Short mmCIF file of C-alpha atoms and ligand atoms in Angstrom, two decimals:
data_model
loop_
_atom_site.label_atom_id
_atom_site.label_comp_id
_atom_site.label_asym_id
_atom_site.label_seq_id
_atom_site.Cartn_x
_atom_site.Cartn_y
_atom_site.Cartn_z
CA UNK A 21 5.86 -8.05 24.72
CA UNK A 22 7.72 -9.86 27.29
CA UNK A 23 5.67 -12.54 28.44
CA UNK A 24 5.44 -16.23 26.71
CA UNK A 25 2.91 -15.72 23.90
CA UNK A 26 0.43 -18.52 24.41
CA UNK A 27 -3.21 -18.55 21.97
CA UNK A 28 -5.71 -21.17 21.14
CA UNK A 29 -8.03 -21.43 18.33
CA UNK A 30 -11.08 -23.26 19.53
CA UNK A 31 -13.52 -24.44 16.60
CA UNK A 32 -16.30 -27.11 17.89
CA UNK A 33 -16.80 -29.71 15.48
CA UNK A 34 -20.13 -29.05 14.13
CA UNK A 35 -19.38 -28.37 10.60
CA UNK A 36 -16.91 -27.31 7.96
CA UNK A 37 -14.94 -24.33 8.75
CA UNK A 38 -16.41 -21.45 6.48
CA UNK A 39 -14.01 -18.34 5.99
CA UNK A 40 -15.64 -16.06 9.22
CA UNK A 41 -14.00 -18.81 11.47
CA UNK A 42 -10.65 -18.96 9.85
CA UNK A 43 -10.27 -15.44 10.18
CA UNK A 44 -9.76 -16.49 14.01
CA UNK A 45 -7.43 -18.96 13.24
CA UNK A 46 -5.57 -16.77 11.24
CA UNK A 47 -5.05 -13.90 13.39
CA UNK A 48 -4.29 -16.10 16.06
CA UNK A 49 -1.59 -18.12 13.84
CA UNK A 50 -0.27 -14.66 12.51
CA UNK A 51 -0.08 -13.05 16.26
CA UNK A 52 1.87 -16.08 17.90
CA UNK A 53 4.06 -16.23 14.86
CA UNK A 54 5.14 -12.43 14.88
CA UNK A 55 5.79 -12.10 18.78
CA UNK A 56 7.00 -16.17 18.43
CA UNK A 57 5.38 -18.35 21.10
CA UNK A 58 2.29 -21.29 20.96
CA UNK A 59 -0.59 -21.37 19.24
CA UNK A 60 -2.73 -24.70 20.47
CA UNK A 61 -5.86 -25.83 18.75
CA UNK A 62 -8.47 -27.16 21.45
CA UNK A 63 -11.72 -29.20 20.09
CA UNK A 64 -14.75 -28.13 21.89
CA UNK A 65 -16.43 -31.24 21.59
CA UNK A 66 -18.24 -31.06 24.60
CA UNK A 67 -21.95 -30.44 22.93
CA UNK A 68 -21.76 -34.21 21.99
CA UNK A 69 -25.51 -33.98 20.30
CA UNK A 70 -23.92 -31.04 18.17
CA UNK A 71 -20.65 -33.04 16.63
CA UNK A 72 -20.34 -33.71 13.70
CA UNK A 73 -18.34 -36.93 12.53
CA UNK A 74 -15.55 -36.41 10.40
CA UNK A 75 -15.53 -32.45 11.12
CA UNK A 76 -12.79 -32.77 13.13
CA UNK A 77 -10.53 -34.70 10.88
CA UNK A 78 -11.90 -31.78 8.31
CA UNK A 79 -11.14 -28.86 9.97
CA UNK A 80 -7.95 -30.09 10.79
CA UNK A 81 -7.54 -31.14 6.94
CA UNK A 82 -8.04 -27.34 6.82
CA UNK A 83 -5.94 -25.07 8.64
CA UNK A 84 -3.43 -27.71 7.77
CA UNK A 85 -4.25 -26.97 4.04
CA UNK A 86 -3.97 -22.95 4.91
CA UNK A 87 -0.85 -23.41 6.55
CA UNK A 88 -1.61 -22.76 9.82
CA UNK A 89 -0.32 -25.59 11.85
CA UNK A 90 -0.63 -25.67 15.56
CA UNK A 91 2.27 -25.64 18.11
CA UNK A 92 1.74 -28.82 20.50
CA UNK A 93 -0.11 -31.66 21.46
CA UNK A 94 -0.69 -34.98 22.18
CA UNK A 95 1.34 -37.04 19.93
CA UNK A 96 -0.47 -38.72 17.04
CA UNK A 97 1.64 -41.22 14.66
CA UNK A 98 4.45 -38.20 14.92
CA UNK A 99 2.74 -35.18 14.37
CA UNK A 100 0.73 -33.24 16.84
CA UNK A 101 -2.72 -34.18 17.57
CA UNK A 102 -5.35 -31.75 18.78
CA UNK A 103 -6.73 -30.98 22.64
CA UNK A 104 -9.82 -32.36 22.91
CA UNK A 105 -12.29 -31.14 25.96
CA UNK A 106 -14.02 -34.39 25.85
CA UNK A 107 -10.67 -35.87 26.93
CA UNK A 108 -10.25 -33.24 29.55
CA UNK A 109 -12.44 -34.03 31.83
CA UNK A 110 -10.82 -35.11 34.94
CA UNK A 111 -9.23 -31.12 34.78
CA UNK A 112 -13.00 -29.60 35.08
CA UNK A 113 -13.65 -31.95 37.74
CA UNK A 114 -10.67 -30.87 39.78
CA UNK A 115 -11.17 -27.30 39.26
CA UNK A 116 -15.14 -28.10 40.32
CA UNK A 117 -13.91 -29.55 43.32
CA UNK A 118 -11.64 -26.86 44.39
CA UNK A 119 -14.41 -23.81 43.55
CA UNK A 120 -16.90 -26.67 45.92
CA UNK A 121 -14.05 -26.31 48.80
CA UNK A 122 -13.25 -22.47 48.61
CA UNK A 123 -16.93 -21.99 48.55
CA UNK A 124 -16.83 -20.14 45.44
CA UNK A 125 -19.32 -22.20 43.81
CA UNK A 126 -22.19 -24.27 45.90
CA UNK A 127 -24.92 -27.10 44.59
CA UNK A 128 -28.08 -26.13 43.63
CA UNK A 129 -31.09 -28.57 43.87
CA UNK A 130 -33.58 -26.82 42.18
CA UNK A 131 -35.75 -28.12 39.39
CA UNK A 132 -34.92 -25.11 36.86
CA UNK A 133 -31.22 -25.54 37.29
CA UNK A 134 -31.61 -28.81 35.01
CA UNK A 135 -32.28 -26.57 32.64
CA UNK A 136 -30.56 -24.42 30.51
CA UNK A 137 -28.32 -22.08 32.24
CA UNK A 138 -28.69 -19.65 29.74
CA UNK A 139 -32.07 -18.66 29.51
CA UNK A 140 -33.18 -17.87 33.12
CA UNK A 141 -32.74 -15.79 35.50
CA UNK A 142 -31.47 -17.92 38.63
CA UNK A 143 -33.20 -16.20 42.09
CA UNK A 144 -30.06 -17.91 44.49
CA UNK A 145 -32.24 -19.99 46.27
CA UNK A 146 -29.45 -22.67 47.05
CA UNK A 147 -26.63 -20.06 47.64
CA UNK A 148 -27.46 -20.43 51.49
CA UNK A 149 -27.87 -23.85 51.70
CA UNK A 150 -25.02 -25.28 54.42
CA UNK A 151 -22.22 -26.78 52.47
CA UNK A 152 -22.05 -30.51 54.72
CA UNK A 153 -25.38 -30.76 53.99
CA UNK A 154 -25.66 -30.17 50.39
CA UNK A 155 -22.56 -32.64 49.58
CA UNK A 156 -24.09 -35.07 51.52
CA UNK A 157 -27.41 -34.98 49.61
CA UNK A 158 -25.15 -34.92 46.38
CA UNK A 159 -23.48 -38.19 48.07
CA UNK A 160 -26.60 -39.85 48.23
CA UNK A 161 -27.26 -39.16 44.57
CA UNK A 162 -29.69 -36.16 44.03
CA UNK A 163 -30.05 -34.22 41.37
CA UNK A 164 -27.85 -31.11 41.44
CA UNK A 165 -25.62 -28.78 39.62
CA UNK A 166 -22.86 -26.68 40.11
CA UNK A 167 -23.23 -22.90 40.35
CA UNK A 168 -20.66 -20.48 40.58
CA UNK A 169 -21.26 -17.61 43.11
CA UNK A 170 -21.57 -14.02 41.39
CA UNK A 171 -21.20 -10.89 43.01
CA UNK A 172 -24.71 -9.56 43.68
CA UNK A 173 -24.17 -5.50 43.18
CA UNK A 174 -21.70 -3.52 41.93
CA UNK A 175 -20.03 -3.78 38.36
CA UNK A 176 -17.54 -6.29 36.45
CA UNK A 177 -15.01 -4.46 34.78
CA UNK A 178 -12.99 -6.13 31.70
CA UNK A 179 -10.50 -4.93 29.61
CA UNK A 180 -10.57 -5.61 25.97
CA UNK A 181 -6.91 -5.16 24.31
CA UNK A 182 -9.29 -3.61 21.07
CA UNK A 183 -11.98 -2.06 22.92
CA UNK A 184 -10.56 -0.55 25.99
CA UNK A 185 -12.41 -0.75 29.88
CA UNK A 186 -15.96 -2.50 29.61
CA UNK A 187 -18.29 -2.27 32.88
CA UNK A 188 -20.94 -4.63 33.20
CA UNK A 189 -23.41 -4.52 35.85
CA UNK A 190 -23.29 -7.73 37.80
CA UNK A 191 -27.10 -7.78 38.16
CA UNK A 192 -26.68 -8.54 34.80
CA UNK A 193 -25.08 -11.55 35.60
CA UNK A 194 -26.52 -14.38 37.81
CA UNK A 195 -25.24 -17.65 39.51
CA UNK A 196 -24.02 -19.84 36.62
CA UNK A 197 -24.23 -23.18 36.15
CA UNK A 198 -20.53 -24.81 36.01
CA UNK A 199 -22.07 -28.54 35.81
CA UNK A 200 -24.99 -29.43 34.78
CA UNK A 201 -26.99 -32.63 36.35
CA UNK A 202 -25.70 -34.61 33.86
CA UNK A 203 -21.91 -34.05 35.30
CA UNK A 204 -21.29 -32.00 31.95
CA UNK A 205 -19.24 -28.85 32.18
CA UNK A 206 -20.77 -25.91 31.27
CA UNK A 207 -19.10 -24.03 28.07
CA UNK A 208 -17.91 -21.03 29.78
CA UNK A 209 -16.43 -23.43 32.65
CA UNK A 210 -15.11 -25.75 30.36
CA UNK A 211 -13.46 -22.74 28.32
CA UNK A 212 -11.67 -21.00 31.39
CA UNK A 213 -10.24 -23.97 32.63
CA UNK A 214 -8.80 -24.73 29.43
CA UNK A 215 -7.49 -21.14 29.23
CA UNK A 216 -6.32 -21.56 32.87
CA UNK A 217 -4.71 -24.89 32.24
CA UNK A 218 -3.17 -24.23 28.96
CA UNK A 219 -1.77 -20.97 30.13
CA UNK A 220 -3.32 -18.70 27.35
CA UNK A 221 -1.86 -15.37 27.46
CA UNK A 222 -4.08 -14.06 24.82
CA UNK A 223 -7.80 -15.11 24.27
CA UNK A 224 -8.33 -14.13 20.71
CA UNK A 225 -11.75 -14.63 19.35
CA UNK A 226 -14.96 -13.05 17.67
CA UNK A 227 -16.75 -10.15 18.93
CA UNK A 228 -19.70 -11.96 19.52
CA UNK A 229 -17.97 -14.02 22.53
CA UNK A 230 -17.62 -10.34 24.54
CA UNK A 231 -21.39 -10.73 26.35
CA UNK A 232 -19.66 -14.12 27.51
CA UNK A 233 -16.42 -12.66 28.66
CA UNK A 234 -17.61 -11.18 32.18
CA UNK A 235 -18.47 -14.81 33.27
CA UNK A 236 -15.39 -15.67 32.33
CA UNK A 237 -13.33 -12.65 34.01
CA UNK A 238 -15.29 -13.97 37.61
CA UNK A 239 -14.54 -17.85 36.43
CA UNK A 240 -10.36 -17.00 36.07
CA UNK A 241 -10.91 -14.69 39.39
CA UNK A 242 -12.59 -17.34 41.33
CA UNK A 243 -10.13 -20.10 40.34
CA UNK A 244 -7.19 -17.62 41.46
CA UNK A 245 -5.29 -17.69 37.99
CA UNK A 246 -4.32 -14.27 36.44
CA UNK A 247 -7.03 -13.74 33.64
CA UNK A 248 -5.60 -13.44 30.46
CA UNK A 249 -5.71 -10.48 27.75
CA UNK A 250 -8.86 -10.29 25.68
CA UNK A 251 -8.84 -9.53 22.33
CA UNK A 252 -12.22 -9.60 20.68
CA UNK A 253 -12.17 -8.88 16.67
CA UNK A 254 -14.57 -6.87 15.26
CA UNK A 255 -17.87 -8.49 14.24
CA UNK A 256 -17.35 -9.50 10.30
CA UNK A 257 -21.15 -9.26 8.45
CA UNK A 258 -22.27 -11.36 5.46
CA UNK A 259 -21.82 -9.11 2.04
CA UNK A 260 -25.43 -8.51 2.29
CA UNK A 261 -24.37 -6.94 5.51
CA UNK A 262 -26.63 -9.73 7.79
CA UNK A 263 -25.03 -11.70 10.02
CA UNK A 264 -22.07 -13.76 8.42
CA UNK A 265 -22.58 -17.34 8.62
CA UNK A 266 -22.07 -20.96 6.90
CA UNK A 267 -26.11 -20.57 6.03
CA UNK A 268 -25.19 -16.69 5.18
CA UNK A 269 -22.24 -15.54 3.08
CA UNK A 270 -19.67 -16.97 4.10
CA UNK A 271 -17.69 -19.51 2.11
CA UNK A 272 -16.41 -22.63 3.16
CA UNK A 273 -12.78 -23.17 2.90
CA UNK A 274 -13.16 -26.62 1.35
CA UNK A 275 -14.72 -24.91 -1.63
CA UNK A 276 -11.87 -22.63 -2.13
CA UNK A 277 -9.41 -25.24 -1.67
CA UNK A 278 -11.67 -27.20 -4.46
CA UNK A 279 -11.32 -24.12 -6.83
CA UNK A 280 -7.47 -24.04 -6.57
CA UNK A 281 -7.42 -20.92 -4.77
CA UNK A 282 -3.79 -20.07 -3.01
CA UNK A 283 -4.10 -20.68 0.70
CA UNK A 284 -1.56 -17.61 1.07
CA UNK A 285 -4.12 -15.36 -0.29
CA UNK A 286 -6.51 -16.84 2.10
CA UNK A 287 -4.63 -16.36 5.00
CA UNK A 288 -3.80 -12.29 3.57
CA UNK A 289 -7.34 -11.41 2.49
CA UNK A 290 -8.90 -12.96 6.56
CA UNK A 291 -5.67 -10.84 8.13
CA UNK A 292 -7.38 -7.92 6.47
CA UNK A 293 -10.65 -8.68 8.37
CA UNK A 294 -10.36 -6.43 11.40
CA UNK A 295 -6.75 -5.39 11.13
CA UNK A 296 -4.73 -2.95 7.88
CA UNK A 297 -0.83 -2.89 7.45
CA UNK A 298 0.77 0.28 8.87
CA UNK A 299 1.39 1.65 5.32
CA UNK A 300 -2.09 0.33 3.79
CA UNK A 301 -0.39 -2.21 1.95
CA UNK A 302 -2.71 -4.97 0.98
CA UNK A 303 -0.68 -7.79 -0.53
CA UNK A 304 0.90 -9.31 1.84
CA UNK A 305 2.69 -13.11 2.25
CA UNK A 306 2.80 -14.65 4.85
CA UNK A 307 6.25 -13.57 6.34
CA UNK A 308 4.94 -9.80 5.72
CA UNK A 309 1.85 -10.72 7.57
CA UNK A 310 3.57 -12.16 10.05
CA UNK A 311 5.91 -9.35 10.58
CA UNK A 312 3.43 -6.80 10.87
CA UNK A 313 0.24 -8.39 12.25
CA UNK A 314 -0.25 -7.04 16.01
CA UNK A 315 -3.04 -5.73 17.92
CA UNK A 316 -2.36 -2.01 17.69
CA UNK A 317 -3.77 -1.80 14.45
CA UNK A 318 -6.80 -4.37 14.81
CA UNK A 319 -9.68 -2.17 14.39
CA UNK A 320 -13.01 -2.63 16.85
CA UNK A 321 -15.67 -1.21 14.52
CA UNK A 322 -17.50 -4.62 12.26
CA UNK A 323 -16.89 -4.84 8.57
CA UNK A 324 -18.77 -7.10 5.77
CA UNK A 325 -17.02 -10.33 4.26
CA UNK A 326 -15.94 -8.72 0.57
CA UNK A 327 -15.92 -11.41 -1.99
CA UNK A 328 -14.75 -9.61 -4.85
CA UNK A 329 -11.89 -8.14 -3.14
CA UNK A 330 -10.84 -11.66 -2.16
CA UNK A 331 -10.30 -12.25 -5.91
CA UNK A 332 -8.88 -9.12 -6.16
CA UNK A 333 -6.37 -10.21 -3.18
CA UNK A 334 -6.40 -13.88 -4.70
CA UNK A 335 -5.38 -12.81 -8.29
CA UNK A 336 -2.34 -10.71 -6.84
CA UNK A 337 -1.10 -13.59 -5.32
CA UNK A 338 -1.42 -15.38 -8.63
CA UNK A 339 0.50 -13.24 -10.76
CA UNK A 340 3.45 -13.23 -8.43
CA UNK A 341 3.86 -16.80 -8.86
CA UNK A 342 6.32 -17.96 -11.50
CA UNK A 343 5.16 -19.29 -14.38
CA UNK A 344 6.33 -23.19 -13.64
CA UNK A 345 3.64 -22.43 -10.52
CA UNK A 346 1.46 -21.38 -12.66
CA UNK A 347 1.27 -24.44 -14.75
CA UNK A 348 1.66 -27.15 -12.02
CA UNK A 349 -1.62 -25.19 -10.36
CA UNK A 350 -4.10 -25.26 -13.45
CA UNK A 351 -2.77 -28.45 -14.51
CA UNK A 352 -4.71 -30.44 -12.81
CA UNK A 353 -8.30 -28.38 -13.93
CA UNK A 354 -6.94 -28.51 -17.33
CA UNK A 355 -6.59 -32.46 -17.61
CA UNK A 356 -10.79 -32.14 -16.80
CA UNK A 357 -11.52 -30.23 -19.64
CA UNK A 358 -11.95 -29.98 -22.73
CA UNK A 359 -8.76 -28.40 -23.68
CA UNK A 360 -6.15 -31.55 -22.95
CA UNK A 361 -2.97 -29.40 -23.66
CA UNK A 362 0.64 -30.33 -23.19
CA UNK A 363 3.16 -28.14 -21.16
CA UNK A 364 4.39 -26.51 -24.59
CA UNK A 365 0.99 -25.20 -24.66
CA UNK A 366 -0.31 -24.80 -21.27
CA UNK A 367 2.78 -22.71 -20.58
CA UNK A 368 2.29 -19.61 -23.08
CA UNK A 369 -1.79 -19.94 -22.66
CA UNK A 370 -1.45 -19.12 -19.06
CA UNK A 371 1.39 -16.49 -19.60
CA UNK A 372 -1.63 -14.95 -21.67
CA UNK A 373 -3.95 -15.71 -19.50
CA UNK A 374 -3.04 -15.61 -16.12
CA UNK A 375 -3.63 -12.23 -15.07
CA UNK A 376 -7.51 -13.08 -15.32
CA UNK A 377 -7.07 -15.69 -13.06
CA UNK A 378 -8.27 -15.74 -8.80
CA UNK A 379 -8.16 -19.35 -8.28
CA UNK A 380 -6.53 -21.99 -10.92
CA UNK A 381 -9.77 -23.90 -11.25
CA UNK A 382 -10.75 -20.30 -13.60
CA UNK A 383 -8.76 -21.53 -16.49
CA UNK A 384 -11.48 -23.31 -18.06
CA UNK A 385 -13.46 -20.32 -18.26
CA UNK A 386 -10.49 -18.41 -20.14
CA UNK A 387 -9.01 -20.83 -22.27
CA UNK A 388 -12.01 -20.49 -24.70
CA UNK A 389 -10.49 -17.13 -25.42
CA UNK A 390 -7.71 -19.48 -27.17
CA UNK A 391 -9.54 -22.81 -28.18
CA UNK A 392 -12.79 -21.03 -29.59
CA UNK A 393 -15.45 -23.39 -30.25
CA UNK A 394 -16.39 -24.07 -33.88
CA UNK A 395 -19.96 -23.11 -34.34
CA UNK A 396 -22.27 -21.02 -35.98
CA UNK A 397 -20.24 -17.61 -34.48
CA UNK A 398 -17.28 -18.46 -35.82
CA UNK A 399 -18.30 -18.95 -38.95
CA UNK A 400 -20.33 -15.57 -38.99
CA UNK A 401 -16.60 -13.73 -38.24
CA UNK A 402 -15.10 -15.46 -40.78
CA UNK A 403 -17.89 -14.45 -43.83
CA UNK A 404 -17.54 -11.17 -42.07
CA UNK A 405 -13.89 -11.18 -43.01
CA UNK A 406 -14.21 -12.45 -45.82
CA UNK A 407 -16.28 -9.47 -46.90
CA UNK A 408 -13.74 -6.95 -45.77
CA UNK A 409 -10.90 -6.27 -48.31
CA UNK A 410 -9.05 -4.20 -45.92
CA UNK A 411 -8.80 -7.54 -43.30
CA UNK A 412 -8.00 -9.57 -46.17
CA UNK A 413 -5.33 -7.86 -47.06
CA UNK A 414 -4.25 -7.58 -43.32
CA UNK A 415 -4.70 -11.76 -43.09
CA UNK A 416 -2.56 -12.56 -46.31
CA UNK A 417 -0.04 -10.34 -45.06
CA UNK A 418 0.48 -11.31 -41.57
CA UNK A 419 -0.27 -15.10 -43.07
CA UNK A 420 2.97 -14.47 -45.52
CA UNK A 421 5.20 -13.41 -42.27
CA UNK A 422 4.35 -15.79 -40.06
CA UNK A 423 5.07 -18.62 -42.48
CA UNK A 424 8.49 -17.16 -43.35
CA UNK A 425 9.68 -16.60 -39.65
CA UNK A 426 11.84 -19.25 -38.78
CA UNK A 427 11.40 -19.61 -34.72
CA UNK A 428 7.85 -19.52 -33.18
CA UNK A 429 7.84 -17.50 -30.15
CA UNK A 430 5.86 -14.48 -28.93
CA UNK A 431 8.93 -11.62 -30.31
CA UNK A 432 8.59 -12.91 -33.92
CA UNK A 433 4.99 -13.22 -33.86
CA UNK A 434 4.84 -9.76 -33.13
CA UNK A 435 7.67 -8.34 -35.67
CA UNK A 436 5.27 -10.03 -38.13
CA UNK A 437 2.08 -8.24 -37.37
CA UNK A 438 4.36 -5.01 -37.22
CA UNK A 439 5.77 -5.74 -40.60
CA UNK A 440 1.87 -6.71 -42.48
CA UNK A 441 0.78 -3.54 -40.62
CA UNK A 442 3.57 -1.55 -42.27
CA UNK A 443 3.32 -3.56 -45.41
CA UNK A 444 -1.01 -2.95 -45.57
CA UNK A 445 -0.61 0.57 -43.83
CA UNK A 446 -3.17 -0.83 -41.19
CA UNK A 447 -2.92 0.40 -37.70
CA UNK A 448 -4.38 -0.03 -34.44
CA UNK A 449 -8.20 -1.52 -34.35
CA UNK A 450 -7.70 -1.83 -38.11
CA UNK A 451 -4.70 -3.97 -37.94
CA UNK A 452 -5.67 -5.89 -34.37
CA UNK A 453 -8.81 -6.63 -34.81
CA UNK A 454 -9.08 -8.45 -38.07
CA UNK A 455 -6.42 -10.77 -36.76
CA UNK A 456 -7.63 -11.50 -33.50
CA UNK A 457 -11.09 -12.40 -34.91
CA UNK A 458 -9.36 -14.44 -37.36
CA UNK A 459 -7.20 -16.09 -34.55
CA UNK A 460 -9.27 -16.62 -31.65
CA UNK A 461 -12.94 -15.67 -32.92
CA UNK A 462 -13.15 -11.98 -30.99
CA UNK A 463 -12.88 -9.12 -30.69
CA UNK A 464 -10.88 -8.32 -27.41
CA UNK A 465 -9.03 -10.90 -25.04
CA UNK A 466 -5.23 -11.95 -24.21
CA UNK A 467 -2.35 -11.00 -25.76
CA UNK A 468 -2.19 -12.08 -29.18
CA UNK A 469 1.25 -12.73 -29.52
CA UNK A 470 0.74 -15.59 -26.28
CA UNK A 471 -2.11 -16.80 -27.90
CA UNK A 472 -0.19 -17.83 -31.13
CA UNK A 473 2.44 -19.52 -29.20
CA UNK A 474 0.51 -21.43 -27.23
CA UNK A 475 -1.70 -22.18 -30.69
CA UNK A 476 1.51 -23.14 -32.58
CA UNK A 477 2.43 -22.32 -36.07
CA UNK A 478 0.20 -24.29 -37.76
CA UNK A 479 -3.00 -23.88 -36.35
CA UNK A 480 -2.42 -19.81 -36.42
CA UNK A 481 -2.02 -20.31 -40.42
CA UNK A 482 -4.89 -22.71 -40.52
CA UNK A 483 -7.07 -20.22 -38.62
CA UNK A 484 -6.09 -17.53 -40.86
CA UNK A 485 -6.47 -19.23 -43.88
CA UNK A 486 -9.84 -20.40 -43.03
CA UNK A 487 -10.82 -16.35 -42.27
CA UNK A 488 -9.32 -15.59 -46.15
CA UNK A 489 -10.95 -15.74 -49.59
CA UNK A 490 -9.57 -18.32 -51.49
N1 LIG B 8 -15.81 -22.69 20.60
C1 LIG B 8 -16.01 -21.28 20.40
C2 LIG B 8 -16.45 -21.03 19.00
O1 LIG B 8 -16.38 -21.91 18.17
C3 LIG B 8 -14.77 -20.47 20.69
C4 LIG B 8 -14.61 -20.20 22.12
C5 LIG B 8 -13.57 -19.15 22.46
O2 LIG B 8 -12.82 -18.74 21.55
O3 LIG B 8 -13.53 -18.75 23.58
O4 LIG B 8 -16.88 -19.95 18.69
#
């Protein structure tokens, strides 16, 4: 692609960003990256009833959080602030002025264009109405807004860079208003001359903006500026296979973030939303995802947000981290809980554990499988072992090798179950199983050999002593 690469990502500020808006962002982010050119982030703030305060700052909080910074800006304390309609307004009212003088768009006096412009059908009754006139009855201060004049037969043909050749029929599409009587710019008006202005090469954005896209096409063809490429991603659905929203499905990043997921496996389980990696791959970083994400392989048909396989995605990332990541992530969730354990600890625990892991905020849920509560269950195992000659002679055993091994790492804690198992002639279940009840109080979980690192020597002879008869 030859020409200057130029996107936008353009949340309004009503809310948190939940993971079906990211996805935008993302693909965006990932598409500027790999052909290398701007991505801008533009607040459509325009719907002032609909802010929200503080979502902006949030948001922002947000993709900075996931990594995906934006390009340019107007400078704020050194780094890039966003574009902010509201702050744009003298741009819509110079583009309104110009559409007034080409006659491309004309006042309108009527009641029903106070309005909204989206719900009826506008008959044209102020398309004829002598230009002099009307901005002289503006002048004088009536009521008015701003239409733009549509082509009254034929059809509006777009192209879609996923979809192909649209045709709409422009009776489907009447005069629009551009301003409303308040002096307000209409969002499709608003939108276009942002595009126009910021030179967007690519307009990148959900499926559900295509019914607004033929207004747009006739906005960029009545201001004169080349329109840009579309590229509408497919629809994404809720699990449940509804409509995806913050009410329905979809997750907000914030929570995520609050879990300890990895923004990286974010970003690579969104880029899977509407496109797939020319070999199928499916964990991805972010330099493979930027090397490969482009449009040929962005798919048009919908697909439902999966939440297991963003685990699934999540946890890859996870266990490609090294294991000093891996401790600096949960240790933080592990300070919180009820297992305060030192480095020494933490470190073998989460070799052991790790692989169970999506987000680092899980670790509380797993480390039970090494700090088992004393209760009522435990004690039940331990009779039960106590009862079972064969264990018993399994525990004293393994309890005589582990005490005579002179480091205390995962190799020798294993050559000591070996050796009891070759000493007892227990195998398998019949060697495993009494010593991981005895150790951790089950029956399946972690490696065992982890587990007694991370337990120390002591405790792993205390635990087995309290499983033997006296
Ligand atoms: N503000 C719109 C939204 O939040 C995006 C507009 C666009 O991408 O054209 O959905």
């Amino acid at each position: 692609m030859s020409e200057l690469i130029r996107t936008r990502f353009a949340p309004s500020p009503t809310g948190r960003l939940h993971l079906g808006n990211v996805r935008i962002a993302v693909f965006n982010w990932l598409f500027t990256r790999h052909h290398g050119g701007a991505f801008v982030l533009r607040i459509e703030d325009t719907d002032v009833e609909r802010n929200v305060p503080g979502a902006e700052e949030a948001l922002m909080g947000d993709l900075r959080w996931l990594g995906l910074e934006w390009d340019e800006g107007p400078d704020v304390g050194g780094v890039h602030g966003p574009y902010r309609q509201s702050e744009r307004g003298h741009l819509y009212q110079e583009a309104l002025a110009a559409l007034l003088d080409q006659g491309e768009a004309y006042r309108c006096f009527c009641a029903e264009g106070e309005g909204s412009e989206e719900t009826r059908r506008y008959p044209g009754t102020c398309r004829s109405l002598d230009r002099e006139e009307a901005a002289a009855r503006a002048e004088k201060g009536e009521m008015h807004v701003v239409r733009l004049r549509t082509p009254e037969a034929g059809t509006i043909e777009i192209r879609d860079e996923v979809r192909g050749d649209i045709t709409f029929p422009a009776s489907d599409i009447d005069d629009f208003v551009l301003r409303r009587a308040d002096r307000r710019p209409t969002y499709n008006f608003a939108v276009v001359v942002d595009d126009v202005t910021m030179a967007i090469s690519h307009v990148i954005r959900g499926g559900g903006h295509l019914s607004n896209t033929p207004k747009q096409a006739l906005l960029f063809d009545a201001i004169g500026a080349p329109r840009p490429r579309f590229v509408h991603l497919p629809n994404v659905l809720a699990p449940d296979g509804g409509k995806l929203s913050k009410r329905h499905g979809a997750q907000g990043v914030e929570a995520l973030r609050d879990e300890g997921m990895l923004p990286e496996a974010i970003v690579n389980y969104l880029s899977l939303l509407g496109w797939s990696h020319p070999e199928e791959k499916e964990v991805l970083t972010r330099d493979e995802l930027v090397a490969a994400v482009d449009l040929d392989r962005v798919r048009a048909s919908e697909m439902a947000y999966d939440p297991d396989k963003l685990r699934w995605v999540a946890a890859q990332h996870l266990a490609r981290l090294p294991l000093r990541a891996v401790v600096d992530g949960v240790r933080p969730f592990v300070d919180r809980s009820r297992f305060p354990l030192s480095d020494p600890a933490l470190g073998p625990a989460m070799e052991a554990l790790r692989s169970r892991l999506s987000a680092f905020g899980e670790v509380n849920d797993h480390l039970g499988f090494v700090f088992p509560q004393d209760g009522a269950a435990w004690d039940e195992l331990r009779a039960a072992l106590r009862r079972d000659p064969e264990g018993q002679e399994v525990l004293r055993e393994a309890h005589a090798s582990l005490e005579a091994l002179e480091g205390w790492d995962r190799e020798g804690v294993r050559t000591a179950f070996k050796e009891a198992g070759r000493r007892t002639g227990a195998r398998g279940p019949g060697l495993f199983h009494p010593l991981r009840k005895a150790i951790t109080a089950a029956e399946s979980g972690p490696d065992l050999g982890w587990i007694c690192v991370a337990l120390g020597r002591e405790e792993v002879l205390h635990r087995l002593e309290a499983a033997m008869v006296a």
